[in-house]
């Protein structure tokens, strides 16, 4: 210590010295923590952390200095010039900022560390000596150059150590608090070392000059301010940090969870960025494609898993999406070929979703290897094909058998009939009887074959329903006349009771006939000198309309035991029955099945010796089995002609060069209630069409000069006649042409009256509706 | 004596039917195929044609169509003989121009009735 006069001796309050060291340690800890945050952050957040951290750390260092000053007392009062104090604070903050910047970069090489520590050391020294310069006291301050130099060197060395420690431990955000505390302690202790060395370098000599106290504040207030700020900062930091830490850990644990989910997924999860590079590759992706995630990350996706022949398309698709937002393969599942690392291609199912994240597009795909699946599919298809082939073979077999079996039988029956006729004429009665036996055996065999074939068809599921609407009483009439010979054979009489409302039903006529004939012939067989009654009713049950047929006989009846097996194939009540009564035992089985197919019911009520009653109920409207094809190919709800006989339903133009045809057509149409106008040639057709504006035109194709097609074309070309429906009548089948040219219907000569009626009905109702005449309001509209 | 043309490919059916018809007093011509039937019809101009539907190569529908399309044979009534009794077959018979149809195996009495009806009609025309 040098100077004129006596140097003053300062004294230290060791409590405050200790406090200053504590503050330094706290500030260092904060600095370490902040360094980690700054490193982890990006963008604006990083900036915030950096300057926040600099402020905290700078203030900490500065507070330490002034607490140190508070600990030091001189015999004279000491004040501090607060503007200078402020400058020293700024110096501290700035230095801290630089320090944090240096330690938060990705790498800190030796040169950076050296430069950083020099700057930081210089900064700390600046801060210290500026702080000293802020002193206002009636004394002179002199510095020992050696100690000053030492203090600066110390500052630099300490900075280097501090920087290194901070960089080393910056990533230990969670856990491992011991190293962090240790390095904080080290750093924290080092700063006071520098400070007190600097203090030792200073010597104070009292002067008589009054200090400039214009901006002076006392140490104590500075000290208190300093402590408060630091405390608040450190506390605040601790709070913020812990909160963020917690959020981070929650985030991290949920992040961890998601990572686990993705890595344990059984689908390959692959993420790609807008440049086409792989940014995510889960464990399943590794297994599926043969690339480890280290190898895959950063590779071009298309070069990794897209087969070479599709790469160009893929890239183009990606570009198109980025430009237009249009993506064919996106937001849906697609099956495509993928490439394995070893070069083989395999089928995969891909679901890709584009995501906009932080202003960038990323593409997330879930990919599944479907090789097995495809194989199973193919096997299924093959099995289906095989089953269909077998099915077709079965149908063909049945059809063939049917034909093959019946043909020779027809010959047997036919010839024996013929020979019977011829022999009858010649008078050889014996031979006639023999021939009759052949005939009846043949007929019996035929019925057996028919039954067996029916059952085979039913078994094979090939027995379809051919639905048609028919008149019930009429059918009954036909059946009765058919069974008459069988009835009289055993001297029976037949009684009929057909309800008045029996009306019509829609069912498979052939099957219904077969059912009734079977039941009736059974009754005839097992009844002798008795009565066979046939009752037909219409009933409602289960909210449905049914037609009920009852066959009641006064025959031998059936025992309760036998009724159980009644509808089973080949089980006649008694084995002796087939010998005595004939029959195959198949009839009832077939009857039963037919009723089943039509969703009807059959029941039997019988007492041995008294007779039997068979009750059959069929829906008045039989529905097809679900999914079954409707074999009826014609619209059969044709209104009977008589209904419309006397009404004027409009005018129809009939064009034909043949007068006979013209006449016949006109008569048929008149019977249906229309007025007709006839024309002979194409020219007349066009003229009359325009003049009469008929409801409908029937047009012959084969006419001399202008044929029907040309006429049709011209009719459709003229707006006055284009709307009139035209039905082409011809002997040549050329329906497609008709449709092309705009014909509404097509009939082949000779014209079936019923078909004509249907077509005329169909097309005249359209025009009728448009014409809105009073006539049609009285008529019922047909669907 | 009315002339009937029988177009039937099955030998036994042909034989039976033609003999029985002859015994009823008709002059019977036979053809084994659609082609043969067509040329015979054009040549002989029968009064009635019995057309089996299930013929080889050209089936009975096609043969009927052609007969009705040809000026020289259009007027000859045709009875289609079909093995199936579906309404759709009936409809098809009329569509191609047949005047009537019957089912096989032939009920001779019924067939005779139909033949007679058509011949009477034809005579009336």
PDB file of N, CA and C in Angstrom, chain A residues 194-267:
ATOM      1  N   UNK A 194     -11.796 -13.672  -6.666  1.00  0.00           N
ATOM      2  CA  UNK A 194     -11.391 -12.573  -7.532  1.00  0.00           C
ATOM      3  C   UNK A 194     -11.679 -11.233  -6.857  1.00  0.00           C
ATOM      4  N   UNK A 195     -12.920 -11.155  -6.312  1.00  0.00           N
ATOM      5  CA  UNK A 195     -13.337  -9.905  -5.699  1.00  0.00           C
ATOM      6  C   UNK A 195     -12.389  -9.485  -4.584  1.00  0.00           C
ATOM      7  N   UNK A 196     -12.128 -10.396  -3.675  1.00  0.00           N
ATOM      8  CA  UNK A 196     -11.341  -9.992  -2.510  1.00  0.00           C
ATOM      9  C   UNK A 196      -9.876  -9.760  -2.860  1.00  0.00           C
ATOM     10  N   UNK A 197      -9.415 -10.425  -3.906  1.00  0.00           N
ATOM     11  CA  UNK A 197      -8.072 -10.096  -4.393  1.00  0.00           C
ATOM     12  C   UNK A 197      -8.039  -8.645  -4.899  1.00  0.00           C
ATOM     13  N   UNK A 198      -9.106  -8.287  -5.642  1.00  0.00           N
ATOM     14  CA  UNK A 198      -9.222  -6.920  -6.140  1.00  0.00           C
ATOM     15  C   UNK A 198      -9.270  -5.918  -5.002  1.00  0.00           C
ATOM     16  N   UNK A 199     -10.020  -6.318  -3.973  1.00  0.00           N
ATOM     17  CA  UNK A 199     -10.096  -5.431  -2.812  1.00  0.00           C
ATOM     18  C   UNK A 199      -8.714  -5.257  -2.174  1.00  0.00           C
ATOM     19  N   UNK A 200      -8.002  -6.349  -2.119  1.00  0.00           N
ATOM     20  CA  UNK A 200      -6.648  -6.279  -1.524  1.00  0.00           C
ATOM     21  C   UNK A 200      -5.734  -5.363  -2.329  1.00  0.00           C
ATOM     22  N   UNK A 201      -6.051  -5.300  -3.659  1.00  0.00           N
ATOM     23  CA  UNK A 201      -5.215  -4.455  -4.517  1.00  0.00           C
ATOM     24  C   UNK A 201      -5.448  -2.975  -4.252  1.00  0.00           C
ATOM     25  N   UNK A 202      -6.510  -2.671  -3.584  1.00  0.00           N
ATOM     26  CA  UNK A 202      -6.845  -1.242  -3.397  1.00  0.00           C
ATOM     27  C   UNK A 202      -6.375  -0.724  -2.047  1.00  0.00           C
ATOM     28  N   UNK A 203      -5.864   0.526  -2.091  1.00  0.00           N
ATOM     29  CA  UNK A 203      -5.463   1.173  -0.840  1.00  0.00           C
ATOM     30  C   UNK A 203      -6.153   2.526  -0.762  1.00  0.00           C
ATOM     31  N   UNK A 204      -6.619   2.902   0.434  1.00  0.00           N
ATOM     32  CA  UNK A 204      -7.348   4.179   0.566  1.00  0.00           C
ATOM     33  C   UNK A 204      -6.563   5.130   1.460  1.00  0.00           C
ATOM     34  N   UNK A 205      -6.359   6.377   0.905  1.00  0.00           N
ATOM     35  CA  UNK A 205      -5.695   7.430   1.685  1.00  0.00           C
ATOM     36  C   UNK A 205      -6.682   8.583   1.873  1.00  0.00           C
ATOM     37  N   UNK A 206      -6.848   9.006   3.087  1.00  0.00           N
ATOM     38  CA  UNK A 206      -7.847  10.060   3.298  1.00  0.00           C
ATOM     39  C   UNK A 206      -7.382  11.367   2.660  1.00  0.00           C
ATOM     40  N   UNK A 207      -8.338  12.116   2.109  1.00  0.00           N
ATOM     41  CA  UNK A 207      -8.061  13.454   1.582  1.00  0.00           C
ATOM     42  C   UNK A 207      -9.040  14.410   2.213  1.00  0.00           C
ATOM     43  N   UNK A 208      -8.786  15.666   1.942  1.00  0.00           N
ATOM     44  CA  UNK A 208      -9.729  16.659   2.461  1.00  0.00           C
ATOM     45  C   UNK A 208     -10.741  17.063   1.439  1.00  0.00           C
ATOM     46  N   UNK A 209     -10.609  16.575   0.251  1.00  0.00           N
ATOM     47  CA  UNK A 209     -11.593  16.931  -0.785  1.00  0.00           C
ATOM     48  C   UNK A 209     -12.925  16.299  -0.449  1.00  0.00           C
ATOM     49  N   UNK A 210     -13.898  17.109  -0.630  1.00  0.00           N
ATOM     50  CA  UNK A 210     -15.250  16.555  -0.428  1.00  0.00           C
ATOM     51  C   UNK A 210     -15.653  15.768  -1.672  1.00  0.00           C
ATOM     52  N   UNK A 211     -16.174  14.618  -1.499  1.00  0.00           N
ATOM     53  CA  UNK A 211     -16.558  13.820  -2.693  1.00  0.00           C
ATOM     54  C   UNK A 211     -17.816  14.374  -3.372  1.00  0.00           C
ATOM     55  N   UNK A 212     -17.950  14.098  -4.622  1.00  0.00           N
ATOM     56  CA  UNK A 212     -19.134  14.542  -5.356  1.00  0.00           C
ATOM     57  C   UNK A 212     -20.286  13.593  -5.004  1.00  0.00           C
ATOM     58  N   UNK A 213     -21.187  14.130  -4.187  1.00  0.00           N
ATOM     59  CA  UNK A 213     -22.264  13.264  -3.722  1.00  0.00           C
ATOM     60  C   UNK A 213     -23.587  13.496  -4.468  1.00  0.00           C
ATOM     61  N   UNK A 214     -23.441  14.104  -5.684  1.00  0.00           N
ATOM     62  CA  UNK A 214     -24.689  14.469  -6.381  1.00  0.00           C
ATOM     63  C   UNK A 214     -25.571  13.257  -6.682  1.00  0.00           C
ATOM     64  N   UNK A 215     -24.975  12.125  -7.000  1.00  0.00           N
ATOM     65  CA  UNK A 215     -25.808  10.934  -7.285  1.00  0.00           C
ATOM     66  C   UNK A 215     -25.499   9.782  -6.332  1.00  0.00           C
ATOM     67  N   UNK A 216     -25.159  10.160  -5.122  1.00  0.00           N
ATOM     68  CA  UNK A 216     -24.668   9.101  -4.245  1.00  0.00           C
ATOM     69  C   UNK A 216     -25.775   8.378  -3.508  1.00  0.00           C
ATOM     70  N   UNK A 217     -25.525   7.104  -3.309  1.00  0.00           N
ATOM     71  CA  UNK A 217     -26.415   6.311  -2.432  1.00  0.00           C
ATOM     72  C   UNK A 217     -25.528   5.581  -1.439  1.00  0.00           C
ATOM     73  N   UNK A 218     -26.110   5.211  -0.342  1.00  0.00           N
ATOM     74  CA  UNK A 218     -25.290   4.517   0.652  1.00  0.00           C
ATOM     75  C   UNK A 218     -25.203   3.039   0.350  1.00  0.00           C
ATOM     76  N   UNK A 219     -24.173   2.444   0.920  1.00  0.00           N
ATOM     77  CA  UNK A 219     -23.937   1.015   0.621  1.00  0.00           C
ATOM     78  C   UNK A 219     -25.092   0.161   1.087  1.00  0.00           C
ATOM     79  N   UNK A 220     -25.539   0.503   2.280  1.00  0.00           N
ATOM     80  CA  UNK A 220     -26.546  -0.393   2.850  1.00  0.00           C
ATOM     81  C   UNK A 220     -27.759  -0.519   1.941  1.00  0.00           C
ATOM     82  N   UNK A 221     -28.189   0.615   1.403  1.00  0.00           N
ATOM     83  CA  UNK A 221     -29.375   0.517   0.531  1.00  0.00           C
ATOM     84  C   UNK A 221     -29.023  -0.280  -0.728  1.00  0.00           C
ATOM     85  N   UNK A 222     -27.817  -0.041  -1.240  1.00  0.00           N
ATOM     86  CA  UNK A 222     -27.361  -0.818  -2.390  1.00  0.00           C
ATOM     87  C   UNK A 222     -27.351  -2.298  -2.050  1.00  0.00           C
ATOM     88  N   UNK A 223     -26.795  -2.549  -0.845  1.00  0.00           N
ATOM     89  CA  UNK A 223     -26.675  -3.950  -0.431  1.00  0.00           C
ATOM     90  C   UNK A 223     -28.038  -4.609  -0.345  1.00  0.00           C
ATOM     91  N   UNK A 224     -28.942  -3.930   0.313  1.00  0.00           N
ATOM     92  CA  UNK A 224     -30.276  -4.513   0.488  1.00  0.00           C
ATOM     93  C   UNK A 224     -30.949  -4.738  -0.881  1.00  0.00           C
ATOM     94  N   UNK A 225     -30.835  -3.702  -1.712  1.00  0.00           N
ATOM     95  CA  UNK A 225     -31.425  -3.841  -3.052  1.00  0.00           C
ATOM     96  C   UNK A 225     -30.860  -5.054  -3.773  1.00  0.00           C
ATOM     97  N   UNK A 226     -29.529  -5.109  -3.656  1.00  0.00           N
ATOM     98  CA  UNK A 226     -28.863  -6.225  -4.327  1.00  0.00           C
ATOM     99  C   UNK A 226     -29.373  -7.574  -3.834  1.00  0.00           C
ATOM    100  N   UNK A 227     -29.397  -7.721  -2.543  1.00  0.00           N
ATOM    101  CA  UNK A 227     -29.828  -9.011  -1.984  1.00  0.00           C
ATOM    102  C   UNK A 227     -31.245  -9.343  -2.433  1.00  0.00           C
ATOM    103  N   UNK A 228     -32.102  -8.326  -2.318  1.00  0.00           N
ATOM    104  CA  UNK A 228     -33.501  -8.577  -2.689  1.00  0.00           C
ATOM    105  C   UNK A 228     -33.602  -9.076  -4.115  1.00  0.00           C
ATOM    106  N   UNK A 229     -32.933  -8.322  -4.974  1.00  0.00           N
ATOM    107  CA  UNK A 229     -33.047  -8.714  -6.389  1.00  0.00           C
ATOM    108  C   UNK A 229     -32.553 -10.132  -6.608  1.00  0.00           C
ATOM    109  N   UNK A 230     -31.409 -10.389  -6.082  1.00  0.00           N
ATOM    110  CA  UNK A 230     -30.845 -11.739  -6.285  1.00  0.00           C
ATOM    111  C   UNK A 230     -31.768 -12.807  -5.730  1.00  0.00           C
ATOM    112  N   UNK A 231     -32.230 -12.555  -4.498  1.00  0.00           N
ATOM    113  CA  UNK A 231     -33.122 -13.549  -3.900  1.00  0.00           C
ATOM    114  C   UNK A 231     -34.335 -13.800  -4.778  1.00  0.00           C
ATOM    115  N   UNK A 232     -34.891 -12.675  -5.195  1.00  0.00           N
ATOM    116  CA  UNK A 232     -36.087 -12.841  -6.023  1.00  0.00           C
ATOM    117  C   UNK A 232     -35.775 -13.616  -7.304  1.00  0.00           C
ATOM    118  N   UNK A 233     -34.674 -13.236  -7.857  1.00  0.00           N
ATOM    119  CA  UNK A 233     -34.316 -13.870  -9.113  1.00  0.00           C
ATOM    120  C   UNK A 233     -34.092 -15.368  -8.947  1.00  0.00           C
ATOM    121  N   UNK A 234     -33.337 -15.667  -7.949  1.00  0.00           N
ATOM    122  CA  UNK A 234     -33.032 -17.085  -7.773  1.00  0.00           C
ATOM    123  C   UNK A 234     -34.292 -17.876  -7.438  1.00  0.00           C
ATOM    124  N   UNK A 235     -35.089 -17.284  -6.541  1.00  0.00           N
ATOM    125  CA  UNK A 235     -36.335 -17.965  -6.198  1.00  0.00           C
ATOM    126  C   UNK A 235     -37.223 -18.130  -7.435  1.00  0.00           C
ATOM    127  N   UNK A 236     -37.350 -16.974  -8.095  1.00  0.00           N
ATOM    128  CA  UNK A 236     -38.181 -16.987  -9.293  1.00  0.00           C
ATOM    129  C   UNK A 236     -37.708 -18.054 -10.270  1.00  0.00           C
ATOM    130  N   UNK A 237     -36.412 -18.055 -10.429  1.00  0.00           N
ATOM    131  CA  UNK A 237     -35.828 -19.032 -11.338  1.00  0.00           C
ATOM    132  C   UNK A 237     -36.130 -20.454 -10.891  1.00  0.00           C
ATOM    133  N   UNK A 238     -35.968 -20.637  -9.581  1.00  0.00           N
ATOM    134  CA  UNK A 238     -36.233 -21.980  -9.051  1.00  0.00           C
ATOM    135  C   UNK A 238     -37.672 -22.394  -9.339  1.00  0.00           C
ATOM    136  N   UNK A 239     -38.560 -21.451  -9.109  1.00  0.00           N
ATOM    137  CA  UNK A 239     -39.974 -21.773  -9.337  1.00  0.00           C
ATOM    138  C   UNK A 239     -40.224 -22.094 -10.811  1.00  0.00           C
ATOM    139  N   UNK A 240     -39.780 -21.138 -11.627  1.00  0.00           N
ATOM    140  CA  UNK A 240     -39.994 -21.345 -13.066  1.00  0.00           C
ATOM    141  C   UNK A 240     -39.393 -22.665 -13.517  1.00  0.00           C
ATOM    142  N   UNK A 241     -38.178 -22.866 -13.070  1.00  0.00           N
ATOM    143  CA  UNK A 241     -37.484 -24.080 -13.496  1.00  0.00           C
ATOM    144  C   UNK A 241     -38.233 -25.333 -13.070  1.00  0.00           C
ATOM    145  N   UNK A 242     -38.676 -25.317 -11.831  1.00  0.00           N
ATOM    146  CA  UNK A 242     -39.334 -26.547 -11.382  1.00  0.00           C
ATOM    147  C   UNK A 242     -40.638 -26.759 -12.134  1.00  0.00           C
ATOM    148  N   UNK A 243     -41.317 -25.647 -12.379  1.00  0.00           N
ATOM    149  CA  UNK A 243     -42.557 -25.782 -13.133  1.00  0.00           C
ATOM    150  C   UNK A 243     -42.280 -26.353 -14.530  1.00  0.00           C
ATOM    151  N   UNK A 244     -41.301 -25.712 -15.136  1.00  0.00           N
ATOM    152  CA  UNK A 244     -40.961 -26.180 -16.489  1.00  0.00           C
ATOM    153  C   UNK A 244     -40.468 -27.621 -16.466  1.00  0.00           C
ATOM    154  N   UNK A 245     -39.663 -27.882 -15.449  1.00  0.00           N
ATOM    155  CA  UNK A 245     -39.163 -29.255 -15.317  1.00  0.00           C
ATOM    156  C   UNK A 245     -40.302 -30.245 -15.247  1.00  0.00           C
ATOM    157  N   UNK A 246     -41.265 -29.866 -14.420  1.00  0.00           N
ATOM    158  CA  UNK A 246     -42.397 -30.770 -14.265  1.00  0.00           C
ATOM    159  C   UNK A 246     -43.100 -30.946 -15.594  1.00  0.00           C
ATOM    160  N   UNK A 247     -43.331 -29.792 -16.258  1.00  0.00           N
ATOM    161  CA  UNK A 247     -44.009 -29.879 -17.544  1.00  0.00           C
ATOM    162  C   UNK A 247     -43.181 -30.691 -18.516  1.00  0.00           C
ATOM    163  N   UNK A 248     -41.920 -30.481 -18.466  1.00  0.00           N
ATOM    164  CA  UNK A 248     -41.048 -31.261 -19.326  1.00  0.00           C
ATOM    165  C   UNK A 248     -41.171 -32.733 -18.998  1.00  0.00           C
ATOM    166  N   UNK A 249     -41.192 -33.024 -17.703  1.00  0.00           N
ATOM    167  CA  UNK A 249     -41.216 -34.446 -17.372  1.00  0.00           C
ATOM    168  C   UNK A 249     -42.552 -35.051 -17.750  1.00  0.00           C
ATOM    169  N   UNK A 250     -43.613 -34.243 -17.592  1.00  0.00           N
ATOM    170  CA  UNK A 250     -44.904 -34.772 -18.044  1.00  0.00           C
ATOM    171  C   UNK A 250     -44.844 -34.973 -19.550  1.00  0.00           C
ATOM    172  N   UNK A 251     -44.360 -33.891 -20.183  1.00  0.00           N
ATOM    173  CA  UNK A 251     -44.221 -33.978 -21.634  1.00  0.00           C
ATOM    174  C   UNK A 251     -43.345 -35.152 -22.008  1.00  0.00           C
ATOM    175  N   UNK A 252     -42.247 -35.280 -21.252  1.00  0.00           N
ATOM    176  CA  UNK A 252     -41.324 -36.348 -21.580  1.00  0.00           C
ATOM    177  C   UNK A 252     -41.957 -37.694 -21.338  1.00  0.00           C
ATOM    178  N   UNK A 253     -42.718 -37.785 -20.232  1.00  0.00           N
ATOM    179  CA  UNK A 253     -43.302 -39.096 -20.000  1.00  0.00           C
ATOM    180  C   UNK A 253     -44.371 -39.398 -21.032  1.00  0.00           C
ATOM    181  N   UNK A 254     -45.103 -38.354 -21.459  1.00  0.00           N
ATOM    182  CA  UNK A 254     -46.078 -38.662 -22.500  1.00  0.00           C
ATOM    183  C   UNK A 254     -45.373 -38.892 -23.822  1.00  0.00           C
ATOM    184  N   UNK A 255     -44.283 -38.161 -24.001  1.00  0.00           N
ATOM    185  CA  UNK A 255     -43.475 -38.391 -25.196  1.00  0.00           C
ATOM    186  C   UNK A 255     -42.955 -39.820 -25.181  1.00  0.00           C
ATOM    187  N   UNK A 256     -42.492 -40.195 -23.976  1.00  0.00           N
ATOM    188  CA  UNK A 256     -41.961 -41.548 -23.807  1.00  0.00           C
ATOM    189  C   UNK A 256     -43.032 -42.578 -24.118  1.00  0.00           C
ATOM    190  N   UNK A 257     -44.254 -42.274 -23.640  1.00  0.00           N
ATOM    191  CA  UNK A 257     -45.345 -43.209 -23.870  1.00  0.00           C
ATOM    192  C   UNK A 257     -45.615 -43.355 -25.365  1.00  0.00           C
ATOM    193  N   UNK A 258     -45.692 -42.208 -26.038  1.00  0.00           N
ATOM    194  CA  UNK A 258     -45.947 -42.261 -27.468  1.00  0.00           C
ATOM    195  C   UNK A 258     -44.853 -43.013 -28.200  1.00  0.00           C
ATOM    196  N   UNK A 259     -43.631 -42.750 -27.769  1.00  0.00           N
ATOM    197  CA  UNK A 259     -42.516 -43.443 -28.396  1.00  0.00           C
ATOM    198  C   UNK A 259     -42.672 -44.948 -28.220  1.00  0.00           C
ATOM    199  N   UNK A 260     -43.084 -45.341 -26.987  1.00  0.00           N
ATOM    200  CA  UNK A 260     -43.284 -46.768 -26.730  1.00  0.00           C
ATOM    201  C   UNK A 260     -44.376 -47.324 -27.636  1.00  0.00           C
ATOM    202  N   UNK A 261     -45.477 -46.566 -27.728  1.00  0.00           N
ATOM    203  CA  UNK A 261     -46.589 -47.022 -28.560  1.00  0.00           C
ATOM    204  C   UNK A 261     -46.119 -47.247 -29.989  1.00  0.00           C
ATOM    205  N   UNK A 262     -45.407 -46.259 -30.493  1.00  0.00           N
ATOM    206  CA  UNK A 262     -44.975 -46.385 -31.885  1.00  0.00           C
ATOM    207  C   UNK A 262     -44.003 -47.536 -32.052  1.00  0.00           C
ATOM    208  N   UNK A 263     -43.139 -47.702 -31.056  1.00  0.00           N
ATOM    209  CA  UNK A 263     -42.148 -48.752 -31.227  1.00  0.00           C
ATOM    210  C   UNK A 263     -42.683 -50.147 -31.002  1.00  0.00           C
ATOM    211  N   UNK A 264     -43.788 -50.245 -30.271  1.00  0.00           N
ATOM    212  CA  UNK A 264     -44.322 -51.591 -30.070  1.00  0.00           C
ATOM    213  C   UNK A 264     -45.471 -51.890 -31.020  1.00  0.00           C
ATOM    214  N   UNK A 265     -45.801 -50.939 -31.881  1.00  0.00           N
ATOM    215  CA  UNK A 265     -46.894 -51.171 -32.827  1.00  0.00           C
ATOM    216  C   UNK A 265     -46.532 -52.321 -33.747  1.00  0.00           C
ATOM    217  N   UNK A 266     -47.544 -53.059 -34.158  1.00  0.00           N
ATOM    218  CA  UNK A 266     -47.282 -54.166 -35.062  1.00  0.00           C
ATOM    219  C   UNK A 266     -47.299 -53.723 -36.515  1.00  0.00           C
ATOM    220  N   UNK A 267     -47.579 -52.455 -36.725  1.00  0.00           N
ATOM    221  CA  UNK A 267     -47.476 -51.927 -38.068  1.00  0.00           C
ATOM    222  C   UNK A 267     -46.183 -51.133 -38.162  1.00  0.00           C
TER     223      UNK A 267
END
